[in-house]
Short mmCIF file of C-alpha atoms in Angstrom, two decimals:
data_model
loop_
_atom_site.label_atom_id
_atom_site.label_comp_id
_atom_site.label_asym_id
_atom_site.label_seq_id
_atom_site.Cartn_x
_atom_site.Cartn_y
_atom_site.Cartn_z
CA MET A 24 4.73 -4.42 17.24
CA GLN A 25 7.99 -6.23 16.62
CA ILE A 26 9.02 -7.67 13.23
CA GLY A 27 12.40 -9.25 13.67
CA ALA A 28 14.76 -6.57 14.95
CA TYR A 29 12.39 -3.76 13.94
CA THR A 30 9.93 -2.07 16.26
CA ILE A 31 6.93 -0.89 14.25
CA ASP A 32 5.64 2.25 15.93
CA PRO A 33 3.01 3.52 15.47
CA LYS A 34 1.07 0.36 14.66
CA VAL A 35 -0.34 1.88 11.47
CA ILE A 36 1.00 0.40 8.25
CA LEU A 37 0.62 1.52 4.66
CA ALA A 38 -0.59 -1.53 2.77
CA PRO A 39 1.11 -2.48 -0.49
CA MET A 40 -0.84 -1.27 -3.53
CA ALA A 41 0.28 -1.86 -7.11
CA GLY A 42 0.90 1.40 -8.91
CA VAL A 43 0.45 3.41 -5.72
CA THR A 44 2.96 2.61 -2.98
CA ASP A 45 6.05 3.66 -4.90
CA LYS A 46 9.00 5.30 -3.15
CA PRO A 47 7.68 8.89 -3.32
CA PHE A 48 4.40 7.83 -1.72
CA ARG A 49 6.07 5.60 0.87
CA VAL A 50 8.44 8.37 1.95
CA LEU A 51 5.53 10.81 2.20
CA CYS A 52 3.39 8.41 4.23
CA LYS A 53 6.25 7.57 6.57
CA ARG A 54 6.73 11.29 7.21
CA LEU A 55 3.01 11.68 7.85
CA GLY A 56 2.81 8.97 10.48
CA ALA A 57 3.03 5.42 9.12
CA GLY A 58 5.02 3.00 11.25
CA LEU A 59 5.83 0.92 8.18
CA CYS A 60 5.23 1.31 4.44
CA VAL A 61 5.22 -1.77 2.23
CA SER A 62 6.34 -1.46 -1.38
CA GLU A 63 4.14 -2.22 -4.34
CA MET A 64 4.45 -5.79 -5.59
CA THR A 65 7.69 -6.70 -7.39
CA THR A 66 8.00 -9.68 -9.68
CA SER A 67 10.07 -12.69 -8.74
CA ASP A 68 10.90 -13.34 -12.42
CA PRO A 69 14.53 -12.28 -12.99
CA ARG A 70 13.85 -11.60 -16.69
CA PHE A 71 12.07 -8.39 -15.67
CA TRP A 72 14.41 -7.11 -12.97
CA THR A 73 16.19 -4.73 -15.36
CA THR A 74 13.06 -3.08 -16.77
CA SER A 75 12.43 0.56 -15.92
CA LYS A 76 9.40 -0.41 -13.82
CA SER A 77 11.33 -2.96 -11.75
CA LEU A 78 14.36 -0.71 -11.31
CA HIS A 79 12.10 2.01 -9.90
CA ARG A 80 10.37 -0.50 -7.63
CA MET A 81 13.73 -1.71 -6.32
CA ASP A 82 15.10 1.79 -5.70
CA HIS A 83 15.26 2.42 -1.95
CA ALA A 84 17.94 5.12 -1.81
CA GLY A 85 17.13 7.54 0.99
CA GLU A 86 14.04 5.62 2.11
CA PRO A 87 13.47 5.57 5.89
CA ALA A 88 13.97 2.21 7.59
CA PRO A 89 12.61 -0.34 7.89
CA ILE A 90 12.29 -0.96 4.14
CA SER A 91 9.65 -3.62 3.40
CA VAL A 92 9.50 -5.04 -0.14
CA GLN A 93 6.71 -7.26 -1.39
CA ILE A 94 7.47 -10.05 -3.85
CA ALA A 95 5.09 -12.31 -5.79
CA GLY A 96 5.48 -15.60 -7.59
CA THR A 97 4.77 -19.31 -7.50
CA VAL A 98 8.09 -21.18 -7.70
CA PRO A 99 9.85 -21.63 -4.34
CA ALA A 100 13.43 -21.45 -5.69
CA VAL A 101 12.61 -18.41 -7.84
CA MET A 102 10.94 -16.67 -4.92
CA ALA A 103 14.00 -17.40 -2.78
CA ASP A 104 16.26 -15.84 -5.42
CA ALA A 105 13.96 -12.82 -5.64
CA ALA A 106 14.13 -12.37 -1.88
CA ARG A 107 17.92 -12.47 -1.93
CA HIS A 108 18.03 -10.03 -4.85
CA ASN A 109 15.76 -7.53 -3.12
CA VAL A 110 17.75 -7.75 0.11
CA ASP A 111 20.82 -6.92 -1.99
CA GLN A 112 18.92 -3.87 -3.25
CA GLY A 113 18.19 -2.66 0.27
CA ALA A 114 15.13 -4.56 1.50
CA GLN A 115 15.15 -5.02 5.27
CA ILE A 116 11.86 -6.96 5.41
CA ILE A 117 10.58 -9.27 2.67
CA ASP A 118 6.80 -9.47 2.32
CA ILE A 119 5.19 -12.28 0.32
CA ASN A 120 2.03 -11.53 -1.63
CA MET A 121 -0.72 -14.09 -1.25
CA GLY A 122 -3.46 -11.49 -1.04
CA CYS A 123 -3.68 -9.88 -4.48
CA PRO A 124 -7.00 -10.75 -6.16
CA ALA A 125 -6.15 -9.35 -9.61
CA LYS A 126 -6.85 -11.74 -12.48
CA LYS A 127 -3.49 -11.15 -14.15
CA VAL A 128 -1.83 -12.27 -10.91
CA CYS A 129 -4.20 -15.09 -9.97
CA ASN A 130 -4.24 -16.49 -13.51
CA THR A 131 -0.58 -17.36 -13.02
CA TRP A 132 -1.51 -18.96 -9.65
CA ALA A 133 0.27 -16.20 -7.76
CA GLY A 134 -1.27 -13.82 -5.22
CA SER A 135 -4.36 -15.07 -3.42
CA ALA A 136 -4.66 -18.01 -5.86
CA LEU A 137 -1.87 -19.68 -3.88
CA MET A 138 -4.25 -20.13 -0.97
CA ARG A 139 -5.75 -23.02 -2.93
CA GLU A 140 -2.44 -24.89 -2.64
CA PRO A 141 -1.37 -25.18 1.02
CA ALA A 142 1.53 -27.51 0.22
CA LEU A 143 2.93 -25.02 -2.29
CA VAL A 144 2.42 -22.22 0.23
CA ALA A 145 4.53 -24.12 2.74
CA ALA A 146 7.27 -24.75 0.17
CA ILE A 147 7.42 -21.08 -0.87
CA LEU A 148 7.47 -19.76 2.69
CA GLU A 149 10.13 -22.20 3.82
CA ALA A 150 12.30 -21.42 0.79
CA VAL A 151 12.11 -17.66 1.26
CA VAL A 152 12.62 -17.72 5.04
CA SER A 153 15.68 -19.93 4.57
CA ALA A 154 17.09 -17.75 1.79
CA VAL A 155 17.48 -14.45 3.67
CA ASP A 156 18.63 -13.19 7.04
CA VAL A 157 15.91 -10.52 7.25
CA PRO A 158 12.36 -11.01 8.60
CA VAL A 159 9.80 -12.39 6.16
CA THR A 160 6.15 -11.41 6.42
CA LEU A 161 3.08 -12.68 4.56
CA LYS A 162 -0.13 -11.05 3.35
CA ILE A 163 -3.18 -13.24 2.71
CA ARG A 164 -6.95 -13.01 2.36
CA THR A 165 -9.55 -14.88 4.37
CA GLY A 166 -9.66 -17.48 1.61
CA TRP A 167 -10.20 -18.12 -2.07
CA ALA A 168 -14.01 -17.94 -2.03
CA ALA A 169 -16.88 -17.43 0.40
CA ASN A 170 -17.21 -21.20 0.85
CA HIS A 171 -13.46 -21.69 1.09
CA ARG A 172 -12.14 -19.58 3.93
CA ASN A 173 -8.88 -21.25 4.90
CA ALA A 174 -6.96 -18.31 6.33
CA LEU A 175 -6.42 -20.15 9.61
CA GLU A 176 -4.87 -23.15 7.84
CA ILE A 177 -2.53 -20.91 5.85
CA ALA A 178 -1.70 -18.85 8.94
CA ARG A 179 -0.61 -21.94 10.86
CA ILE A 180 1.56 -22.99 7.93
CA ALA A 181 3.10 -19.52 7.92
CA GLU A 182 3.91 -19.58 11.61
CA SER A 183 5.48 -23.03 11.31
CA ALA A 184 7.58 -21.87 8.36
CA GLY A 185 9.10 -19.02 10.35
CA ILE A 186 7.07 -16.09 9.04
CA ALA A 187 7.70 -13.12 11.34
CA ALA A 188 4.29 -11.44 10.99
CA LEU A 189 1.06 -11.99 9.08
CA ALA A 190 -1.40 -9.54 7.48
CA VAL A 191 -4.95 -10.66 6.73
CA HIS A 192 -7.33 -8.80 4.42
CA GLY A 193 -10.90 -9.41 5.55
CA ARG A 194 -12.19 -10.49 2.14
CA THR A 195 -11.97 -13.62 0.03
CA ARG A 196 -10.34 -13.49 -3.39
CA ASP A 197 -13.67 -13.66 -5.23
CA GLN A 198 -14.87 -10.54 -3.39
CA GLN A 199 -12.05 -8.50 -4.93
CA TYR A 200 -12.62 -5.16 -3.12
CA LYS A 201 -16.41 -5.33 -3.16
CA GLY A 202 -18.79 -5.72 -0.26
CA LEU A 203 -17.65 -5.29 3.32
CA ALA A 204 -14.58 -6.70 4.99
CA GLU A 205 -15.28 -9.14 7.80
CA TYR A 206 -13.13 -9.37 10.87
CA ASP A 207 -14.27 -12.61 12.50
CA THR A 208 -11.79 -14.64 10.47
CA ILE A 209 -9.00 -12.21 11.31
CA ALA A 210 -9.84 -12.47 15.01
CA GLU A 211 -9.78 -16.27 14.74
CA VAL A 212 -6.35 -16.17 13.15
CA LYS A 213 -4.99 -13.77 15.75
CA ALA A 214 -6.28 -15.92 18.61
CA ALA A 215 -4.54 -19.00 17.20
CA LEU A 216 -1.10 -17.52 16.47
CA SER A 217 1.77 -16.29 18.61
CA ILE A 218 3.33 -14.13 15.87
CA PRO A 219 2.06 -10.58 15.20
CA VAL A 220 -1.09 -10.37 13.09
CA MET A 221 -2.20 -7.25 11.20
CA ALA A 222 -5.76 -6.48 10.14
CA ASN A 223 -6.55 -5.08 6.69
CA GLY A 224 -9.74 -4.09 4.88
CA ASP A 225 -12.05 -1.04 5.01
CA ILE A 226 -9.98 0.76 7.63
CA ASP A 227 -10.82 4.30 6.60
CA SER A 228 -10.89 6.36 9.81
CA PRO A 229 -9.28 6.56 13.25
CA LEU A 230 -12.45 5.24 14.89
CA LYS A 231 -12.64 2.29 12.51
CA ALA A 232 -8.98 1.45 13.14
CA ALA A 233 -9.50 1.43 16.90
CA GLU A 234 -12.63 -0.69 16.60
CA VAL A 235 -10.93 -3.25 14.35
CA LEU A 236 -7.97 -3.54 16.72
CA ARG A 237 -10.33 -3.99 19.67
CA TYR A 238 -12.51 -6.54 17.89
CA THR A 239 -9.73 -8.65 16.39
CA GLY A 240 -7.06 -8.28 19.06
CA CYS A 241 -4.57 -7.63 16.25
CA ASP A 242 -1.21 -5.98 16.71
CA ALA A 243 -1.55 -3.38 13.94
CA VAL A 244 -3.76 -2.19 11.11
CA LEU A 245 -2.99 -1.86 7.41
CA VAL A 246 -4.46 1.14 5.59
CA GLY A 247 -4.76 0.88 1.82
CA ARG A 248 -7.23 2.69 -0.43
CA ALA A 249 -8.20 5.17 2.31
CA ALA A 250 -4.70 6.69 2.06
CA GLN A 251 -5.07 7.50 -1.64
CA GLY A 252 -5.27 11.28 -1.73
CA ARG A 253 -5.43 11.30 2.09
CA PRO A 254 -1.98 10.26 3.29
CA TRP A 255 -2.53 12.22 6.50
CA ILE A 256 -5.07 9.58 7.56
CA LEU A 257 -2.08 7.60 8.83
CA ARG A 258 -1.17 10.45 11.17
CA GLU A 259 -4.78 10.79 12.27
CA ILE A 260 -5.09 7.08 13.07
CA ALA A 261 -1.76 6.99 14.91
CA HIS A 262 -2.70 10.02 17.01
CA TYR A 263 -6.10 8.61 17.93
CA LEU A 264 -4.70 5.21 18.90
CA ALA A 265 -2.10 6.90 21.11
CA SER A 266 -4.29 9.57 22.72
CA GLY A 267 -7.96 8.81 22.09
CA GLU A 268 -8.25 12.28 20.54
CA LEU A 269 -9.29 13.07 16.98
CA LEU A 270 -7.02 15.41 15.07
CA PRO A 271 -8.67 18.13 13.00
CA SER A 272 -8.64 17.56 9.25
CA PRO A 273 -5.76 19.31 7.50
CA GLY A 274 -6.52 22.74 6.12
CA LEU A 275 -6.46 23.49 2.44
CA GLY A 276 -3.03 25.08 2.80
CA GLU A 277 -1.54 21.88 4.16
CA VAL A 278 -3.32 19.77 1.55
CA ARG A 279 -1.87 22.01 -1.15
CA ASP A 280 1.64 21.82 0.29
CA VAL A 281 1.56 18.04 0.76
CA LEU A 282 0.31 17.56 -2.78
CA LEU A 283 2.89 19.90 -4.32
CA GLU A 284 5.65 18.10 -2.43
CA HIS A 285 4.29 14.78 -3.69
CA LEU A 286 4.21 16.06 -7.28
CA HIS A 287 7.79 17.37 -7.07
CA ASP A 288 8.96 13.99 -5.76
CA LEU A 289 7.14 12.08 -8.51
CA HIS A 290 8.67 14.30 -11.21
CA ALA A 291 12.15 13.88 -9.72
CA PHE A 292 11.84 10.12 -9.23
CA TYR A 293 10.37 9.14 -12.60
CA GLY A 294 11.53 12.00 -14.76
CA GLU A 295 9.25 14.71 -16.10
CA ARG A 296 7.34 12.76 -18.76
CA SER A 297 6.53 9.68 -16.67
CA GLY A 298 6.21 11.66 -13.45
CA VAL A 299 3.54 13.95 -14.89
CA ARG A 300 1.59 10.96 -16.19
CA ILE A 301 1.82 8.96 -12.95
CA ALA A 302 0.86 12.04 -10.91
CA ARG A 303 -2.54 12.35 -12.62
CA LYS A 304 -4.23 9.62 -10.61
CA HIS A 305 -2.93 11.13 -7.38
CA LEU A 306 -4.24 14.55 -8.39
CA GLY A 307 -7.68 13.03 -8.88
CA TRP A 308 -7.60 11.43 -5.44
CA TYR A 309 -6.42 14.61 -3.66
CA ALA A 310 -9.03 16.78 -5.39
CA LYS A 311 -12.04 14.45 -5.29
CA ASP A 312 -13.72 16.01 -2.23
CA HIS A 313 -13.15 19.63 -3.22
CA PRO A 314 -15.28 22.07 -5.26
CA GLU A 315 -14.89 22.13 -9.04
CA ASN A 316 -12.78 18.99 -8.82
CA ALA A 317 -14.08 17.50 -12.08
CA ALA A 318 -13.24 20.67 -14.00
CA PHE A 319 -9.83 20.83 -12.33
CA ARG A 320 -9.05 17.23 -13.26
CA ALA A 321 -10.14 17.79 -16.84
CA VAL A 322 -7.69 20.66 -17.17
CA VAL A 323 -4.74 19.39 -15.13
CA ASN A 324 -4.82 15.99 -16.82
CA ARG A 325 -4.02 17.69 -20.12
CA ALA A 326 -0.86 19.25 -18.73
CA GLU A 327 2.22 17.73 -20.34
CA SER A 328 4.92 19.54 -18.39
CA ALA A 329 5.83 19.41 -14.72
CA GLU A 330 5.82 23.20 -14.53
CA LEU A 331 2.26 23.49 -15.85
CA GLN A 332 0.99 20.63 -13.69
CA LEU A 333 2.42 22.29 -10.60
CA ARG A 334 1.16 25.74 -11.58
CA LEU A 335 -2.39 24.52 -12.23
CA THR A 336 -2.43 22.61 -8.97
CA ARG A 337 -1.15 25.54 -6.93
CA GLY A 338 -3.63 27.89 -8.62
CA TYR A 339 -6.56 25.59 -7.94
CA PHE A 340 -5.83 25.23 -4.24
CA ASP A 341 -4.88 28.89 -3.82
CA ALA A 342 -8.30 29.81 -5.23
CA LEU A 343 -10.04 27.42 -2.83
CA ILE A 344 -8.10 28.92 0.08
CA ALA A 345 -9.08 32.45 -1.04
CA GLY A 346 -12.72 31.41 -1.45
CA VAL A 347 -12.88 32.42 -5.10
CA PRO A 348 -13.78 30.34 -8.17
CA PRO A 349 -10.63 28.65 -9.56
CA GLU A 350 -9.45 29.90 -12.94
CA LEU A 351 -9.19 26.58 -14.74
CA CYS A 352 -7.16 27.52 -17.77
CA ALA A 353 -4.57 25.16 -19.20
CA ALA A 354 -2.67 27.83 -21.11
CA ALA A 355 1.08 27.35 -21.02
#
């Protein structure tokens, strides 16, 4: 799949997820097989660009190309300025968020709420595309509500505005992440457009990815929640799409090593105090399918130092590998 000057290969993309797709996770997922990793949403409001959160979200030092940064907002000129600012910080692709269903985003008429205002959508897209010399992509949902699926209308606006590629999540805004994604609307959008279209929603296995690509005719798939605690799913999907063969699941030793690497990177990127706190949700995701995971989480979530968090994690997985009950003690 081609986005501007960038060839996206494999056609497996890590979807943007607030609080999840930070630089440590993007770098890890790119190493494990993603063709593209999209940053978590960054605000278009310049008043917040110097906060610690925004500075971390705009840090792309050492990140493998192409670097895709998602921005959100409602004012065309402000969004254009945000696009320019993020390109100055290293963004090589600008992605516009019109897919987020969160109330705190939609209540400001950003995210998927913008799909209710096609004229404003056109103004935002045209302003951002005109503001930067890098490709601009767009992520949308199938519509605002079950009785208001207007993805095709928005998609045509996007193509006319010069959007380089479009991602469609197979749910309406009012569905949030509940129920099942539907792919008929995505297939309709793909059939009507000449730009690349990416399918998103409930893609949680290599077989599901292949089926969604076949059914929709899309150029790539976006993987979101299924990569939480399972970043190797990107490698598994890429391998299956290329060869038709299923890779074996990673062994406990590899899971341990990937997780420890991820923890080290979080501690280094955010600093010990914030890194340990942010790592806790990832620890829960990595451990959720393993024995004694609830007891492990209860102990490791009380760890306040990077050294103890790493030691407890290594001990837990080493015990699983040895086939012995983990010694879940949080002593320093």
